[in-house]
Short mmCIF file of C-alpha atoms and ligand atoms in Angstrom, two decimals:
data_model
loop_
_atom_site.label_atom_id
_atom_site.label_comp_id
_atom_site.label_asym_id
_atom_site.label_seq_id
_atom_site.Cartn_x
_atom_site.Cartn_y
_atom_site.Cartn_z
CA MET A 3 -10.13 22.99 0.52
CA ASP A 4 -13.90 24.05 0.13
CA PHE A 5 -12.50 27.62 -1.32
CA LEU A 6 -9.95 25.92 -3.69
CA CYS A 7 -12.47 23.34 -4.72
CA GLU A 8 -15.24 25.84 -5.59
CA TYR A 9 -12.61 28.06 -7.19
CA SER A 10 -11.55 25.33 -9.64
CA ILE A 11 -15.47 24.74 -10.33
CA ALA A 12 -15.87 28.53 -11.27
CA GLN A 13 -13.17 28.60 -13.39
CA GLY A 14 -13.87 25.87 -15.20
CA TYR A 15 -10.65 23.84 -14.24
CA ASP A 16 -12.02 20.29 -14.03
CA TYR A 17 -8.90 19.76 -11.62
CA LYS A 18 -8.83 16.78 -8.90
CA PHE A 19 -6.56 17.62 -5.87
CA ALA A 20 -4.46 14.82 -3.74
CA LEU A 21 -3.60 15.55 -0.50
CA GLU A 22 -0.14 14.05 0.50
CA ALA A 23 0.00 13.40 4.70
CA LYS A 24 3.12 13.84 6.41
CA PRO A 25 3.58 13.49 10.39
CA ASN A 26 6.76 15.65 11.01
CA GLU A 27 9.10 18.12 8.90
CA PRO A 28 9.02 21.13 8.95
CA ARG A 29 7.04 21.41 11.98
CA GLY A 30 7.17 19.45 14.96
CA ASP A 31 3.51 17.87 14.44
CA ILE A 32 1.75 18.30 11.03
CA TYR A 33 -2.75 18.20 11.02
CA MET A 34 -3.64 14.95 9.46
CA PRO A 35 -0.50 13.32 9.53
CA THR A 36 -1.20 9.86 7.68
CA THR A 37 -3.56 9.38 5.12
CA GLY A 38 -5.79 7.65 7.24
CA ALA A 39 -6.20 11.00 8.76
CA MET A 40 -6.63 12.86 5.45
CA LEU A 41 -9.12 10.41 3.96
CA GLY A 42 -11.44 10.76 7.38
CA PHE A 43 -11.21 14.85 6.54
CA ILE A 44 -11.88 14.57 2.82
CA ALA A 45 -15.42 12.76 3.88
CA THR A 46 -16.55 16.17 5.71
CA LEU A 47 -15.38 18.07 2.65
CA LYS A 48 -18.04 20.49 0.26
CA HIS A 49 -16.79 18.36 -2.86
CA GLU A 50 -15.34 15.69 -1.72
CA ALA A 51 -15.89 13.95 -4.97
CA MET A 52 -13.05 16.01 -6.26
CA VAL A 53 -10.09 15.23 -3.28
CA GLY A 54 -8.49 12.05 -2.83
CA VAL A 55 -4.64 11.26 -1.33
CA ASN A 56 -1.66 10.68 -2.71
CA PRO A 57 0.52 8.57 0.12
CA GLU A 58 3.90 8.56 0.29
CA VAL A 59 6.24 5.51 1.02
CA ALA A 60 8.32 7.67 2.99
CA HIS A 61 6.09 9.41 4.91
CA GLU A 62 3.90 6.71 6.80
CA THR A 63 7.32 4.95 6.94
CA ILE A 64 8.34 7.71 8.91
CA ALA A 65 5.37 6.84 11.53
CA GLY A 66 6.13 3.21 11.63
CA LEU A 67 3.02 2.73 9.97
CA ASN A 68 2.71 -0.26 6.88
CA PHE A 69 2.50 1.86 3.98
CA TYR A 70 0.51 -0.46 1.77
CA HIS A 71 -2.48 -0.82 3.95
CA ALA A 72 -2.70 2.51 3.77
CA VAL A 73 -2.73 2.10 -0.09
CA ALA A 74 -5.30 -0.44 0.61
CA GLN A 75 -7.57 1.31 2.14
CA ALA A 76 -6.52 4.37 0.16
CA LEU A 77 -7.78 2.31 -3.21
CA GLU A 78 -10.90 0.71 -1.09
CA ALA A 79 -12.52 4.17 -1.03
CA GLY A 80 -11.60 5.21 -4.51
CA LYS A 81 -9.50 7.70 -3.58
CA LEU A 82 -6.16 6.73 -4.61
CA PHE A 83 -5.73 9.75 -7.10
CA HIS A 84 -1.53 9.89 -7.41
CA ILE A 85 1.13 7.66 -5.51
CA ASP A 86 4.67 9.14 -4.20
CA LEU A 87 7.28 6.25 -4.54
CA ASN A 88 10.39 6.12 -2.55
CA GLY A 89 12.58 4.82 -0.25
CA GLN A 90 12.66 4.87 3.83
CA LYS A 91 13.95 4.16 7.08
CA PRO A 92 11.58 4.52 10.06
CA GLY A 93 11.89 6.77 12.57
CA ARG A 94 14.21 8.88 10.39
CA PHE A 95 14.21 12.28 9.09
CA ASP A 96 12.14 12.31 5.21
CA GLN A 97 14.81 10.28 3.33
CA ASP A 98 13.34 10.01 -0.12
CA LEU A 99 15.51 7.15 -1.13
CA ARG A 100 15.58 5.22 -4.29
CA PHE A 101 12.39 3.06 -4.42
CA GLY A 102 13.31 -0.32 -3.29
CA GLN A 103 16.43 0.78 -1.87
CA GLU A 104 15.36 -0.07 2.04
CA ASP A 105 12.57 -2.69 2.53
CA ALA A 106 12.08 -4.66 -0.01
CA LYS A 107 9.60 -7.37 0.83
CA ASN A 108 7.46 -3.94 1.68
CA ALA A 109 7.60 -2.25 -1.86
CA PHE A 110 7.05 -6.09 -3.25
CA PHE A 111 3.40 -6.25 -1.56
CA LEU A 112 3.12 -2.72 -2.67
CA VAL A 113 3.80 -3.10 -6.26
CA ARG A 114 2.34 -6.17 -6.35
CA MET A 115 -1.16 -4.86 -4.86
CA LEU A 116 -1.10 -2.18 -6.84
CA GLU A 117 -0.37 -4.39 -10.42
CA ASN A 118 -3.12 -6.92 -9.32
CA TYR A 119 -5.90 -3.96 -8.43
CA GLY A 120 -5.37 -2.52 -11.65
CA TYR A 121 -4.30 1.41 -10.13
CA LYS A 122 -4.10 2.76 -13.55
CA GLY A 123 -3.07 6.13 -12.28
CA SER A 124 0.58 8.06 -12.06
CA LEU A 125 3.16 5.69 -10.79
CA HIS A 126 5.64 8.61 -9.50
CA PHE A 127 9.22 8.36 -7.60
CA ASP A 128 9.39 11.62 -5.33
CA ALA A 129 12.90 10.65 -4.21
CA HIS A 130 16.65 12.28 -4.89
CA PRO A 131 19.96 10.02 -5.09
CA LEU A 132 22.35 10.06 -1.98
CA ARG A 133 24.33 13.06 -1.27
CA THR A 134 27.34 11.35 -2.42
CA ALA A 135 25.78 11.12 -6.37
CA SER A 136 28.23 13.73 -8.16
CA ASP A 137 28.15 12.90 -10.99
CA ASP A 138 25.66 12.02 -14.25
CA ALA A 139 26.15 8.24 -14.46
CA ASP A 140 25.45 8.11 -10.60
CA ILE A 141 22.28 10.28 -10.87
CA LEU A 142 21.36 8.79 -13.53
CA GLY A 143 21.52 5.07 -12.38
CA PHE A 144 19.51 6.25 -9.26
CA ALA A 145 16.37 7.42 -11.77
CA LYS A 146 16.41 4.28 -13.77
CA GLY A 147 17.03 2.05 -10.62
CA CYS A 148 13.42 3.16 -9.34
CA MET A 149 11.85 2.12 -12.43
CA ARG A 150 14.29 -0.79 -12.43
CA SER A 151 13.42 -1.84 -8.94
CA TYR A 152 9.22 -1.53 -9.78
CA LEU A 153 9.90 -3.58 -12.95
CA ILE A 154 11.75 -6.12 -11.07
CA LEU A 155 9.08 -6.30 -8.24
CA LYS A 156 5.72 -6.61 -10.88
CA GLU A 157 7.44 -9.31 -12.27
CA LYS A 158 8.29 -11.47 -8.90
CA ALA A 159 4.85 -10.85 -7.97
CA ARG A 160 3.94 -12.63 -11.54
CA ILE A 161 6.32 -15.25 -10.36
CA PHE A 162 4.76 -15.41 -6.87
CA ASP A 163 1.35 -15.41 -7.81
CA ALA A 164 1.79 -18.42 -10.42
CA ASP A 165 4.46 -20.30 -8.25
CA PRO A 166 2.26 -23.81 -7.34
CA VAL A 167 4.21 -23.95 -3.87
CA VAL A 168 2.30 -20.41 -2.51
CA GLN A 169 -0.80 -21.94 -4.48
CA GLU A 170 -0.48 -24.58 -1.94
CA LEU A 171 0.05 -22.69 1.06
CA LEU A 172 -2.58 -19.85 0.65
CA ALA A 173 -4.95 -23.21 -0.38
CA GLN A 174 -4.33 -24.21 3.53
CA LEU A 175 -4.05 -20.81 4.96
CA ASN A 176 -7.81 -19.94 3.61
CA PRO A 177 -10.10 -22.89 2.93
CA THR A 178 -13.49 -22.56 1.26
CA CYS A 179 -15.87 -22.41 4.63
CA THR A 180 -19.76 -22.56 3.10
CA GLU A 181 -20.88 -22.39 6.36
CA SER A 182 -19.01 -19.55 7.82
CA GLU A 183 -19.76 -17.75 3.91
CA ALA A 184 -23.20 -18.14 4.39
CA LEU A 185 -23.33 -16.33 8.02
CA LEU A 186 -21.50 -13.16 6.74
CA GLY A 187 -22.67 -10.40 4.62
CA GLU A 188 -25.06 -7.78 5.58
CA TYR A 189 -26.74 -7.75 8.94
CA THR A 190 -30.28 -9.64 9.00
CA PRO A 191 -31.74 -10.69 12.47
CA GLU A 192 -31.75 -14.35 11.18
CA ARG A 193 -27.95 -13.91 10.65
CA ALA A 194 -26.80 -12.53 14.01
CA ALA A 195 -29.04 -15.23 15.43
CA ALA A 196 -27.08 -18.13 13.67
CA ILE A 197 -24.22 -16.07 14.86
CA GLN A 198 -25.20 -15.72 18.02
CA SER A 199 -26.28 -19.71 18.42
CA LYS A 200 -22.98 -21.34 16.22
CA GLN A 201 -21.29 -23.96 18.41
CA PHE A 202 -17.03 -23.53 17.51
CA ASP A 203 -14.95 -26.85 17.36
CA VAL A 204 -12.14 -24.82 19.06
CA ASP A 205 -9.98 -28.12 19.41
CA GLY A 206 -10.56 -28.54 15.70
CA ILE A 207 -9.42 -24.88 14.86
CA THR A 208 -6.13 -24.52 16.76
CA ALA A 209 -5.20 -28.07 15.52
CA GLN A 210 -5.29 -26.41 12.06
CA ALA A 211 -1.77 -25.88 10.81
CA LEU A 212 -1.13 -22.23 9.82
CA PRO A 213 2.21 -22.00 7.87
CA TYR A 214 2.96 -18.81 7.19
CA GLU A 215 6.48 -19.05 8.26
CA GLN A 216 6.63 -21.17 5.13
CA LEU A 217 5.04 -18.78 3.43
CA ASP A 218 6.98 -15.94 4.13
CA GLN A 219 10.21 -17.68 3.34
CA ARG A 220 9.19 -18.99 -0.04
CA LEU A 221 8.67 -15.42 -0.28
CA PHE A 222 12.10 -14.62 0.73
CA ASP A 223 13.30 -17.16 -1.43
CA ILE A 224 11.53 -15.84 -4.69
CA LEU A 225 12.51 -12.17 -4.13
CA MET A 226 16.47 -13.98 -3.40
CA GLY A 227 15.44 -15.83 -6.63
CA VAL A 228 16.72 -19.30 -4.97
CA GLN A 229 13.34 -20.57 -4.85
CA ASP A 230 13.33 -24.59 -6.17
MN1 LIG B 311 5.82 13.63 -1.55
#
């Protein structure tokens, strides 16, 4: 990668490179099998600013990992140069299914994060139609379906974020605690001492309701279009 980056600089190309991790296929084991491993590798390069990642839904899902967590880490590192969208069952061969075909909830969280974060890069579908698609109409239906599903999930994300029930549940799950916030932030000896001497009201904490079940069901209802 160092050689390639310097060759690109020497030619005046102004290129950037996006590394796409994959855990297996065509080999049983592939070096740097995940987006996280790629991010670790990039940090060791001479021209690391020129190099980012191109995470793919299918590749991270084959490994049984949470795709949107991998994308979140890439965004935080400023390394999401490109993204490959498709669908995939965990633990199978590289299926490259239509975007949203397999796991609508994971696809929802991915689209919501990309949209709310303001990701402005390419939205690339690295997918192919089912083997049974032998006519133009079905193949076109596949290609349009990738884009249609993305846009549907974008609209669902808007509905979810604007939903009063969701907002109330999130406020209950993430209450503002000025005392805790004062203890967080950069390390200082005073903060460390304050954390060590803090008394926690364990009974009070464990008595608080954590309505994650209700929040998840509300998301399901919104995705299915049956919310009140
Ligand atoms: Mn790909």
